[in-house]
PDB file of C-alpha atoms in Angstrom:
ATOM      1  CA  UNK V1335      13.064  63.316 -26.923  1.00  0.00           C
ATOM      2  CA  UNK V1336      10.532  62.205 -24.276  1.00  0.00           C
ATOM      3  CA  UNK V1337       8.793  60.303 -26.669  1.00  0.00           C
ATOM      4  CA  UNK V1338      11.555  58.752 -28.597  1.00  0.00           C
ATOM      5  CA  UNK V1339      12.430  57.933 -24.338  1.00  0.00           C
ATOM      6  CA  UNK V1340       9.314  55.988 -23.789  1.00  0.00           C
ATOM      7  CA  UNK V1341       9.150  54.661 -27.065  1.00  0.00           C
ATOM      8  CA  UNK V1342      13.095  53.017 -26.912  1.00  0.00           C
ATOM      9  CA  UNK V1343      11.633  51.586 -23.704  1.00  0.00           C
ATOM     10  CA  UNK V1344       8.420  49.635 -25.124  1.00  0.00           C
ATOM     11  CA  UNK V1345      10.606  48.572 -27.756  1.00  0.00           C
ATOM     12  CA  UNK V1346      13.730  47.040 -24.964  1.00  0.00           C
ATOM     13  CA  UNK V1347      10.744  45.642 -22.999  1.00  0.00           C
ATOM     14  CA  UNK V1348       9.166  43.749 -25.890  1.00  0.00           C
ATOM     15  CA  UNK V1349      12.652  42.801 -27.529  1.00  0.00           C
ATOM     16  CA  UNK V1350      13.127  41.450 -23.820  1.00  0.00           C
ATOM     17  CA  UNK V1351      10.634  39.032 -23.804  1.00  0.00           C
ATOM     18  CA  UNK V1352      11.993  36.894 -27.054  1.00  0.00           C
ATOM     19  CA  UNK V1353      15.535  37.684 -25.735  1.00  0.00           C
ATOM     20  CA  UNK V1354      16.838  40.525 -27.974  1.00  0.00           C
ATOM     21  CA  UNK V1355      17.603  43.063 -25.987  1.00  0.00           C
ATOM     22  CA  UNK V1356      20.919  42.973 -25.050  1.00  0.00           C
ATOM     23  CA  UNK V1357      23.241  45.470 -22.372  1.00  0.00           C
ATOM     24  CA  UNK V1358      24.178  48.011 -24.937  1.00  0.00           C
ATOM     25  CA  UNK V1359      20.241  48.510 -25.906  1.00  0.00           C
ATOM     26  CA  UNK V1360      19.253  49.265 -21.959  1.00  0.00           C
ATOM     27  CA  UNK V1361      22.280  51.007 -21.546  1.00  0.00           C
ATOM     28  CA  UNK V1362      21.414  53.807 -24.409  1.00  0.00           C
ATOM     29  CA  UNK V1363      18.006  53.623 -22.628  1.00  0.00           C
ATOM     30  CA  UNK V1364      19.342  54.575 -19.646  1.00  0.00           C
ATOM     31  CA  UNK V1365      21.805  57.274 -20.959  1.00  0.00           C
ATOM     32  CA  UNK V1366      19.055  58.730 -22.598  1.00  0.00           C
ATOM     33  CA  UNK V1367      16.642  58.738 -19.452  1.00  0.00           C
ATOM     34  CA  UNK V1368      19.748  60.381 -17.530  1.00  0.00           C
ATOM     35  CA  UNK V1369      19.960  63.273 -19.675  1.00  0.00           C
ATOM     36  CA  UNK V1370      16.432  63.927 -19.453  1.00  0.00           C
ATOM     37  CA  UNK V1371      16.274  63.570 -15.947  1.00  0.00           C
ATOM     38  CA  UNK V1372      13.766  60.404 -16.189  1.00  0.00           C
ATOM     39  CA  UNK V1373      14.513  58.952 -13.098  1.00  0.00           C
ATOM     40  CA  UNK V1374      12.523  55.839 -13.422  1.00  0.00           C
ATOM     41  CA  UNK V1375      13.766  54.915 -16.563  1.00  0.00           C
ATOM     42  CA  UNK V1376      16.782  55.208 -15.244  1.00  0.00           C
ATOM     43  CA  UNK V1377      16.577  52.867 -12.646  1.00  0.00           C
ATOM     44  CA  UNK V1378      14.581  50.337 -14.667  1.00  0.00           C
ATOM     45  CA  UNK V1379      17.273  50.381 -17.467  1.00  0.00           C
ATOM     46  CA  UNK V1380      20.269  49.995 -14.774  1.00  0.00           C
ATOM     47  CA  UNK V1381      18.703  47.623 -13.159  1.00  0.00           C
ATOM     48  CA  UNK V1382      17.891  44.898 -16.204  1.00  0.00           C
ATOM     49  CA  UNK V1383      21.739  45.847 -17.720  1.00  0.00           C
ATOM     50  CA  UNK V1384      23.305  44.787 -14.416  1.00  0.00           C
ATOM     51  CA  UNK V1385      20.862  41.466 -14.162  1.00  0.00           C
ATOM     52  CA  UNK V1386      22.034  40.892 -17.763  1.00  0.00           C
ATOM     53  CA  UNK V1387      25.611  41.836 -16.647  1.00  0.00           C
ATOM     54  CA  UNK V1388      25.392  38.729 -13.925  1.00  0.00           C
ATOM     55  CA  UNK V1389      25.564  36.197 -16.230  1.00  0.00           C
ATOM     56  CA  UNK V1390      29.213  36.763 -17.279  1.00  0.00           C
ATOM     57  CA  UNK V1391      30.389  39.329 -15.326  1.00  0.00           C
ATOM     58  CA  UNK V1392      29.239  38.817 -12.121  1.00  0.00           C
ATOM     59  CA  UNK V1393      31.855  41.714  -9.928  1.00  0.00           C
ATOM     60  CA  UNK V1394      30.526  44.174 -12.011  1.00  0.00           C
ATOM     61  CA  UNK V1395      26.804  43.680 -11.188  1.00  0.00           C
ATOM     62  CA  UNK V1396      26.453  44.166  -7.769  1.00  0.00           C
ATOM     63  CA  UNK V1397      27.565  47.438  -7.711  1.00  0.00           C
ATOM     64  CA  UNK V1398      25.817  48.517 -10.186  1.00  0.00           C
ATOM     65  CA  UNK V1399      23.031  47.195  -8.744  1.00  0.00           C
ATOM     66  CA  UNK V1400      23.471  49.287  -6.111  1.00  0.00           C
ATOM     67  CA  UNK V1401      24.026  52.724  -7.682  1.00  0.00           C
ATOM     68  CA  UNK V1402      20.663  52.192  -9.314  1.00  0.00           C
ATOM     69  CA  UNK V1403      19.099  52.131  -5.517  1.00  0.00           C
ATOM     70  CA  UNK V1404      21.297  54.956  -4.829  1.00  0.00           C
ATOM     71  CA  UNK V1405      19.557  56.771  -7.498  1.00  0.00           C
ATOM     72  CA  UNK V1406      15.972  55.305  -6.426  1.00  0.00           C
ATOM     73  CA  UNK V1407      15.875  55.923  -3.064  1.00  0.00           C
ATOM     74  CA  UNK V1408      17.429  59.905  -3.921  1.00  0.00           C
ATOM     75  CA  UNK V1409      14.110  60.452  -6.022  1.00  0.00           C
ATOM     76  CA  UNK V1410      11.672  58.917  -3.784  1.00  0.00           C
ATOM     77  CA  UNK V1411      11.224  55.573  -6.205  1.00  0.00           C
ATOM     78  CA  UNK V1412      10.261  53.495  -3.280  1.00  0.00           C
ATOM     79  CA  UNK V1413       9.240  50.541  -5.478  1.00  0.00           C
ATOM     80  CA  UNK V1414      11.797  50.917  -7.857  1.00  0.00           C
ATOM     81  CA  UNK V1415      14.189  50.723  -5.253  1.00  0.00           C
ATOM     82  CA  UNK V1416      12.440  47.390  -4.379  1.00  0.00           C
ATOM     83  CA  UNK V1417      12.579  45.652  -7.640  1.00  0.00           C
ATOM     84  CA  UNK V1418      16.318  46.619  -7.177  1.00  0.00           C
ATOM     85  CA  UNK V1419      16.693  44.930  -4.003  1.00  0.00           C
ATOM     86  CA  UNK V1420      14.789  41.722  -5.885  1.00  0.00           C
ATOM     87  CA  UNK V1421      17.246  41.603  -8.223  1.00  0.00           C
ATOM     88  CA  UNK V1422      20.300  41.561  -6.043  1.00  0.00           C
ATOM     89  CA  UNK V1423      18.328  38.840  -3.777  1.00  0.00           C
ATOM     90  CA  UNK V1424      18.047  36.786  -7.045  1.00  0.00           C
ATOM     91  CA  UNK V1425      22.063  37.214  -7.723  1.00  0.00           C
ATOM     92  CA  UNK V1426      23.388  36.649  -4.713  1.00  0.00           C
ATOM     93  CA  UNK V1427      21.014  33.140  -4.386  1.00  0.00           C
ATOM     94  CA  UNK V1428      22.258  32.413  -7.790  1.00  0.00           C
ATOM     95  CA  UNK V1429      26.337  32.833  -6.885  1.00  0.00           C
ATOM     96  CA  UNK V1430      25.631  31.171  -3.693  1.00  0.00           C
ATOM     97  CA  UNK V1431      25.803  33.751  -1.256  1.00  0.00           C
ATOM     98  CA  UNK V1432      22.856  32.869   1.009  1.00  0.00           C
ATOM     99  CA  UNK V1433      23.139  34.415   3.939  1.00  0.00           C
ATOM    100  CA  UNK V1434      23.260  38.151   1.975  1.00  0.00           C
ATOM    101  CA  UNK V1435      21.004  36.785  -0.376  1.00  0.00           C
ATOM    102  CA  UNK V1436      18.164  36.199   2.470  1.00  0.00           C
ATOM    103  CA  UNK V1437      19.394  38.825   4.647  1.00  0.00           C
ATOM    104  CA  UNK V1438      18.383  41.405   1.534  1.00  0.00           C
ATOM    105  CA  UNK V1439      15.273  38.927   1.092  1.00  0.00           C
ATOM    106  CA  UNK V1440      13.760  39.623   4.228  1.00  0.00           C
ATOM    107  CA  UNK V1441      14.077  43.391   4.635  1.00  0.00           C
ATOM    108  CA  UNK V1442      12.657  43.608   1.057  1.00  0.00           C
ATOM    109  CA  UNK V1443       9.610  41.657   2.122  1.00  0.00           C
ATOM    110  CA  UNK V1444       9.144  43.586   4.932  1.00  0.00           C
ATOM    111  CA  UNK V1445       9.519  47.161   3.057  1.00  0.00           C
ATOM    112  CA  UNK V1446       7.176  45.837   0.340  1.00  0.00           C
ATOM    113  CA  UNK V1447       4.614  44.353   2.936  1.00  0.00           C
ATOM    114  CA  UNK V1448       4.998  47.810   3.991  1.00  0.00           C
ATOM    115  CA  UNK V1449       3.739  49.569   1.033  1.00  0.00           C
ATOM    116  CA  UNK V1450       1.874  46.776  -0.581  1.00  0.00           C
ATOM    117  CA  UNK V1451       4.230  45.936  -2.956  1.00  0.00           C
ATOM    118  CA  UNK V1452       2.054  42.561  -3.343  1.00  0.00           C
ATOM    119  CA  UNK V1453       3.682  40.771  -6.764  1.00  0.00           C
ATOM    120  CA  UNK V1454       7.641  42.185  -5.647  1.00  0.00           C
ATOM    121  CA  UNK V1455       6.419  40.451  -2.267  1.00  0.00           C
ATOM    122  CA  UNK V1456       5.682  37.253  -3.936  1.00  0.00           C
ATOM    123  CA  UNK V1457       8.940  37.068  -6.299  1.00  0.00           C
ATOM    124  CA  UNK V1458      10.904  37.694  -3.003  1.00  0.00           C
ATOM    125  CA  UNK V1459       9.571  34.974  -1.706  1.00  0.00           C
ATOM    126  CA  UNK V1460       9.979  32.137  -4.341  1.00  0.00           C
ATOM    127  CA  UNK V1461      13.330  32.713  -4.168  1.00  0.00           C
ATOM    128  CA  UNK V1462      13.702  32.938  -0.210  1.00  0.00           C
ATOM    129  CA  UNK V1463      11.278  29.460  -0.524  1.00  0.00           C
ATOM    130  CA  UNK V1464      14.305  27.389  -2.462  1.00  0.00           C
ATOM    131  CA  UNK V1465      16.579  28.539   0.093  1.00  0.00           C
ATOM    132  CA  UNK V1466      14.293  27.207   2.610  1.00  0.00           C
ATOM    133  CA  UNK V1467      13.943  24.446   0.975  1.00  0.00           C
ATOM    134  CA  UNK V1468      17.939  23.296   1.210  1.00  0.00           C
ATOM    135  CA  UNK V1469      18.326  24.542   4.513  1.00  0.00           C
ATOM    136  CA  UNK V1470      14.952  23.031   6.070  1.00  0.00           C
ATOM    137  CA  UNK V1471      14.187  26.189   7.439  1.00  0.00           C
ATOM    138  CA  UNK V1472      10.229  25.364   8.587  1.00  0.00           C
ATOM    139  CA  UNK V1473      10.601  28.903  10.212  1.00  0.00           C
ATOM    140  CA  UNK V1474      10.537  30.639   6.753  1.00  0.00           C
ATOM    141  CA  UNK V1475       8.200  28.389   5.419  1.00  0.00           C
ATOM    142  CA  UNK V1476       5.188  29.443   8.354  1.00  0.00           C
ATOM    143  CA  UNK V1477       5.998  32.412   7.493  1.00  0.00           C
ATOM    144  CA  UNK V1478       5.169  32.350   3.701  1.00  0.00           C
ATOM    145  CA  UNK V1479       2.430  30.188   4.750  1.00  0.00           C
ATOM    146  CA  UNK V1480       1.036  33.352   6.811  1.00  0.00           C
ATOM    147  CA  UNK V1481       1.584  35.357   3.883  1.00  0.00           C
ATOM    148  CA  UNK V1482       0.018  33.230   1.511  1.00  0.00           C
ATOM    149  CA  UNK V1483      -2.969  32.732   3.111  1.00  0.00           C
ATOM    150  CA  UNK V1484      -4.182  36.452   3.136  1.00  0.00           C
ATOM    151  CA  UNK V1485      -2.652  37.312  -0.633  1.00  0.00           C
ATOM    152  CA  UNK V1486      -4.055  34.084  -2.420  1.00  0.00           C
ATOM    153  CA  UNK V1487      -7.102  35.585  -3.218  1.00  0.00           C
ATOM    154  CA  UNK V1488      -5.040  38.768  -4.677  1.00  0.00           C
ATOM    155  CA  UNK V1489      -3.377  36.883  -7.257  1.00  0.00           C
ATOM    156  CA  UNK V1490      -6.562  34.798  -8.796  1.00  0.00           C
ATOM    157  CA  UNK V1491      -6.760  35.209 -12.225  1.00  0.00           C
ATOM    158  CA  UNK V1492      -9.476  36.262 -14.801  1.00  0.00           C
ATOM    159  CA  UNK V1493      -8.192  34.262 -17.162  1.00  0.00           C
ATOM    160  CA  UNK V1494     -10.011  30.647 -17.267  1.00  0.00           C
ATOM    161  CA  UNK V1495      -6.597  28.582 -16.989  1.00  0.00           C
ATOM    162  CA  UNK V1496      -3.433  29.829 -14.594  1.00  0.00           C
ATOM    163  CA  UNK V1497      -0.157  30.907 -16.694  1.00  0.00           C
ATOM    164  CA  UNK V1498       2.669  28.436 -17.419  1.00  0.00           C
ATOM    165  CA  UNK V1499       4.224  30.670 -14.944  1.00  0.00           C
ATOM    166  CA  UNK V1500       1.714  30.514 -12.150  1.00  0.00           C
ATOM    167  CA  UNK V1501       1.130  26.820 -12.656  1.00  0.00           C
ATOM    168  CA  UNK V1502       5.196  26.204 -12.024  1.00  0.00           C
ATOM    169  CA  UNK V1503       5.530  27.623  -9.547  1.00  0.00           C
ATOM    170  CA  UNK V1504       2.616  26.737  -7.551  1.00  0.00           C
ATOM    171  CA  UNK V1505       3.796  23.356  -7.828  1.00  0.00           C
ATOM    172  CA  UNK V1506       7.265  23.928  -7.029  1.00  0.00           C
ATOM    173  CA  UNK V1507       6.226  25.697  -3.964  1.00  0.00           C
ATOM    174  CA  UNK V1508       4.713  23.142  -2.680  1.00  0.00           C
ATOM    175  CA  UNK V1509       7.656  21.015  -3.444  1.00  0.00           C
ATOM    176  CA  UNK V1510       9.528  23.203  -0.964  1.00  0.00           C
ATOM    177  CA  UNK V1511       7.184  23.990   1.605  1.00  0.00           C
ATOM    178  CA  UNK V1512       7.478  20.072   1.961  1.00  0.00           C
ATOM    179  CA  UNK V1513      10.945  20.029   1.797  1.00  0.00           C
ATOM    180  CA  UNK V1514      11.313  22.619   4.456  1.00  0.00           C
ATOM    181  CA  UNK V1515       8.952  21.492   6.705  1.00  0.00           C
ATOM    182  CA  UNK V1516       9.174  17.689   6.589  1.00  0.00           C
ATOM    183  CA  UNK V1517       5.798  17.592   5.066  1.00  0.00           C
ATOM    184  CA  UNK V1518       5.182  15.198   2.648  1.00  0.00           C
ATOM    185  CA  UNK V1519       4.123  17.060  -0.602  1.00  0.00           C
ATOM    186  CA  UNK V1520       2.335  15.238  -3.731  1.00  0.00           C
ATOM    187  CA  UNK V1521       4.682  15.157  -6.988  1.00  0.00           C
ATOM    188  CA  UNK V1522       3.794  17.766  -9.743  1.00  0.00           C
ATOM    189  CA  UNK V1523       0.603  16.879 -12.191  1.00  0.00           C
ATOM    190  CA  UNK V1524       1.479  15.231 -15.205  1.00  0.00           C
ATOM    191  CA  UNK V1525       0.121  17.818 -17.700  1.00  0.00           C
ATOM    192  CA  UNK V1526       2.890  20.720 -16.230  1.00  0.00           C
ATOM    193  CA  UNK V1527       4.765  19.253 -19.001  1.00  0.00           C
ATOM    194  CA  UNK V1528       2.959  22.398 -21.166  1.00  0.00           C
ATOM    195  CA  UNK V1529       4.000  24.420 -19.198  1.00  0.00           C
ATOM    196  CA  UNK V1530       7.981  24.499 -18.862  1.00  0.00           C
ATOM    197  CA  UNK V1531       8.396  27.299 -21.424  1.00  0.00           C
ATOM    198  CA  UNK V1532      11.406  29.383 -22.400  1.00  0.00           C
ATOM    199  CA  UNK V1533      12.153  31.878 -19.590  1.00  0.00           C
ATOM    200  CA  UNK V1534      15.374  32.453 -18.050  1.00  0.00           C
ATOM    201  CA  UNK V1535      14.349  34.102 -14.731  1.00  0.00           C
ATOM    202  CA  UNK V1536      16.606  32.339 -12.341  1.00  0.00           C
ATOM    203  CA  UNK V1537      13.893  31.509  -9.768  1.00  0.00           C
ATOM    204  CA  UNK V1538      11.455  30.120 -12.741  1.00  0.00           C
ATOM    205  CA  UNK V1539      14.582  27.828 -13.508  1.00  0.00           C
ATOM    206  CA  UNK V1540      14.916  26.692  -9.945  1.00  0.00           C
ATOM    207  CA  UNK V1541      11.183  26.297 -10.442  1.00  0.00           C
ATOM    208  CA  UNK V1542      11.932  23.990 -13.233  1.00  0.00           C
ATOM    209  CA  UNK V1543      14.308  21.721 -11.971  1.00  0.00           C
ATOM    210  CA  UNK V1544      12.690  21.612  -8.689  1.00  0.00           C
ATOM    211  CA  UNK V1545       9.467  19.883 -10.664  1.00  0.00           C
ATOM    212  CA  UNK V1546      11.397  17.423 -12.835  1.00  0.00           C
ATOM    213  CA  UNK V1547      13.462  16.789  -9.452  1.00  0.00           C
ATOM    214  CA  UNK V1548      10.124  15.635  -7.699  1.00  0.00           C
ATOM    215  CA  UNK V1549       9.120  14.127 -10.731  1.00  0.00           C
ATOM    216  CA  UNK V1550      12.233  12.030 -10.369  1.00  0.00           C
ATOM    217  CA  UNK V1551      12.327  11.195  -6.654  1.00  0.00           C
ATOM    218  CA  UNK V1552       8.341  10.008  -7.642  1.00  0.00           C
ATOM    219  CA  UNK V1553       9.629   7.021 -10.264  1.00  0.00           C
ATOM    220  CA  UNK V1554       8.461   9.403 -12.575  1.00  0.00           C
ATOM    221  CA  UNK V1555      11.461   9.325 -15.697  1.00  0.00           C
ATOM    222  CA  UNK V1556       9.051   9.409 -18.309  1.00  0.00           C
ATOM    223  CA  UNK V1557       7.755  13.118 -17.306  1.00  0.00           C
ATOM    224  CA  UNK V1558      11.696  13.908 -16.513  1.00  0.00           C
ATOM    225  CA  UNK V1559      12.621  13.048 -19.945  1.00  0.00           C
ATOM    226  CA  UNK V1560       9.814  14.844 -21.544  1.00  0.00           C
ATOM    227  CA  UNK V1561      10.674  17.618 -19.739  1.00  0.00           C
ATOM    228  CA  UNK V1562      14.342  17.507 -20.919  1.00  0.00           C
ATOM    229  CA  UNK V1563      13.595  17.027 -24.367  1.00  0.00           C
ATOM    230  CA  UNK V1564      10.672  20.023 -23.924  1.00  0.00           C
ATOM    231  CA  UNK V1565      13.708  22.146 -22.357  1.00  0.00           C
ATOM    232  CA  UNK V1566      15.804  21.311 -24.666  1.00  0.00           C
ATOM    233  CA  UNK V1567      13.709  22.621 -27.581  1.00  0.00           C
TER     234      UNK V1567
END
């Protein structure tokens, strides 16, 4: 049963990334995992079915959402309990409510600046960042900018080119560090176009349209509508 456990898992994760796996596949994971007393699992699986639960039934997430920290912070799953608290940051910035959304935001950066919780640290913050952004808060922005410049050299790659990811959002961050602090910021490079690929992350789409949004306010239509067409494939 363990293995068929950890197996079911692999197979949710992998089905995850081409977007197969649906609620009822993480929530046999997770009913599984409960009987065996697999209290990671557990959390992991609770937490993706109520992100997945967001989309259309948005009442019913954030409780959930918070049963699985219940059940993290009972076992000692200090970082599990984090990626929880990520993904009711993301929802909450997503529905609109901002205030919660950074209140949660910031006592998750601090708890994983705690425990050097470095990548949960830096998903926190690109979402706190297009808050920022909106609300010219040049506050949060030093503050990220603090951050930043100590964890940079954590996150260079071995790879000889950045990820689509990476590349994004490095570009849309500086988008809203300008935004937030009045700074003028230079509009996205032209060849970003390869990298808007299919991911439905919420901040990677704010990521998105914050580049064809600068791309835009630049003159720049001809990127914009390349990027259209590219997310429209």
């Amino acid at each position: 049963p363990v293995l068929e456990l950890d197996v079911l898992e692999h197979v949710n994760a992998a089905r995850d990334e081409i977007g197969e796996a649906g609620v009822t596949d993480w929530a046999l994971l997770e009913a599984k995992a409960l009987a065996l007393g697999r209290w990671h699992q557990v959390v992991v699986a609770a937490r993706i079915r109520a992100v997945l639960l967001s989309d259309t039934d948005f009442p019913s997430a954030l409780p959930r959402l918070e049963a699985a920290a219940e059940v993290a912070s009972a076992h000692g799953l200090t970082e599990q309990a984090g990626w929880v608290s990520y993904s009711r940051t993301e929802v909450l910035w997503v529905v609109g409510n901002w205030n919660e959304a950074l209140e949660v935001g910031r006592r998750l950066i601090d708890m994983s600046e705690r425990n050097a919780y470095v990548r949960l640290t830096f998903r926190t913050w690109v979402i706190l960042l297009q808050m920022a952004a909106v609300r010219r808060d040049r506050a949060l922005a030093e503050l990220w900018e603090r951050w930043w410049a100590e964890a940079a050299d954590r996150f260079q790659s071995t790879a000889s080119t950045p990820s689509p990811y990476a590349r994004v959002l490095n570009a849309a961050t500086g988008v809203w560090i300008g935004q937030a602090t009045g700074r003028p910021a230079a509009p996205p490079p032209d060849d970003l176009i390869d990298a808007l690929i299919p991911m439905s992350n919420p901040h990677f789409l704010g990521a998105v349209e914050t580049v064809v949004r600068a791309w835009l306010d630049a003159g720049r239509t001809d990127l914009a509508a390349l990027a259209a067409q590219r997310c429209a494939a």
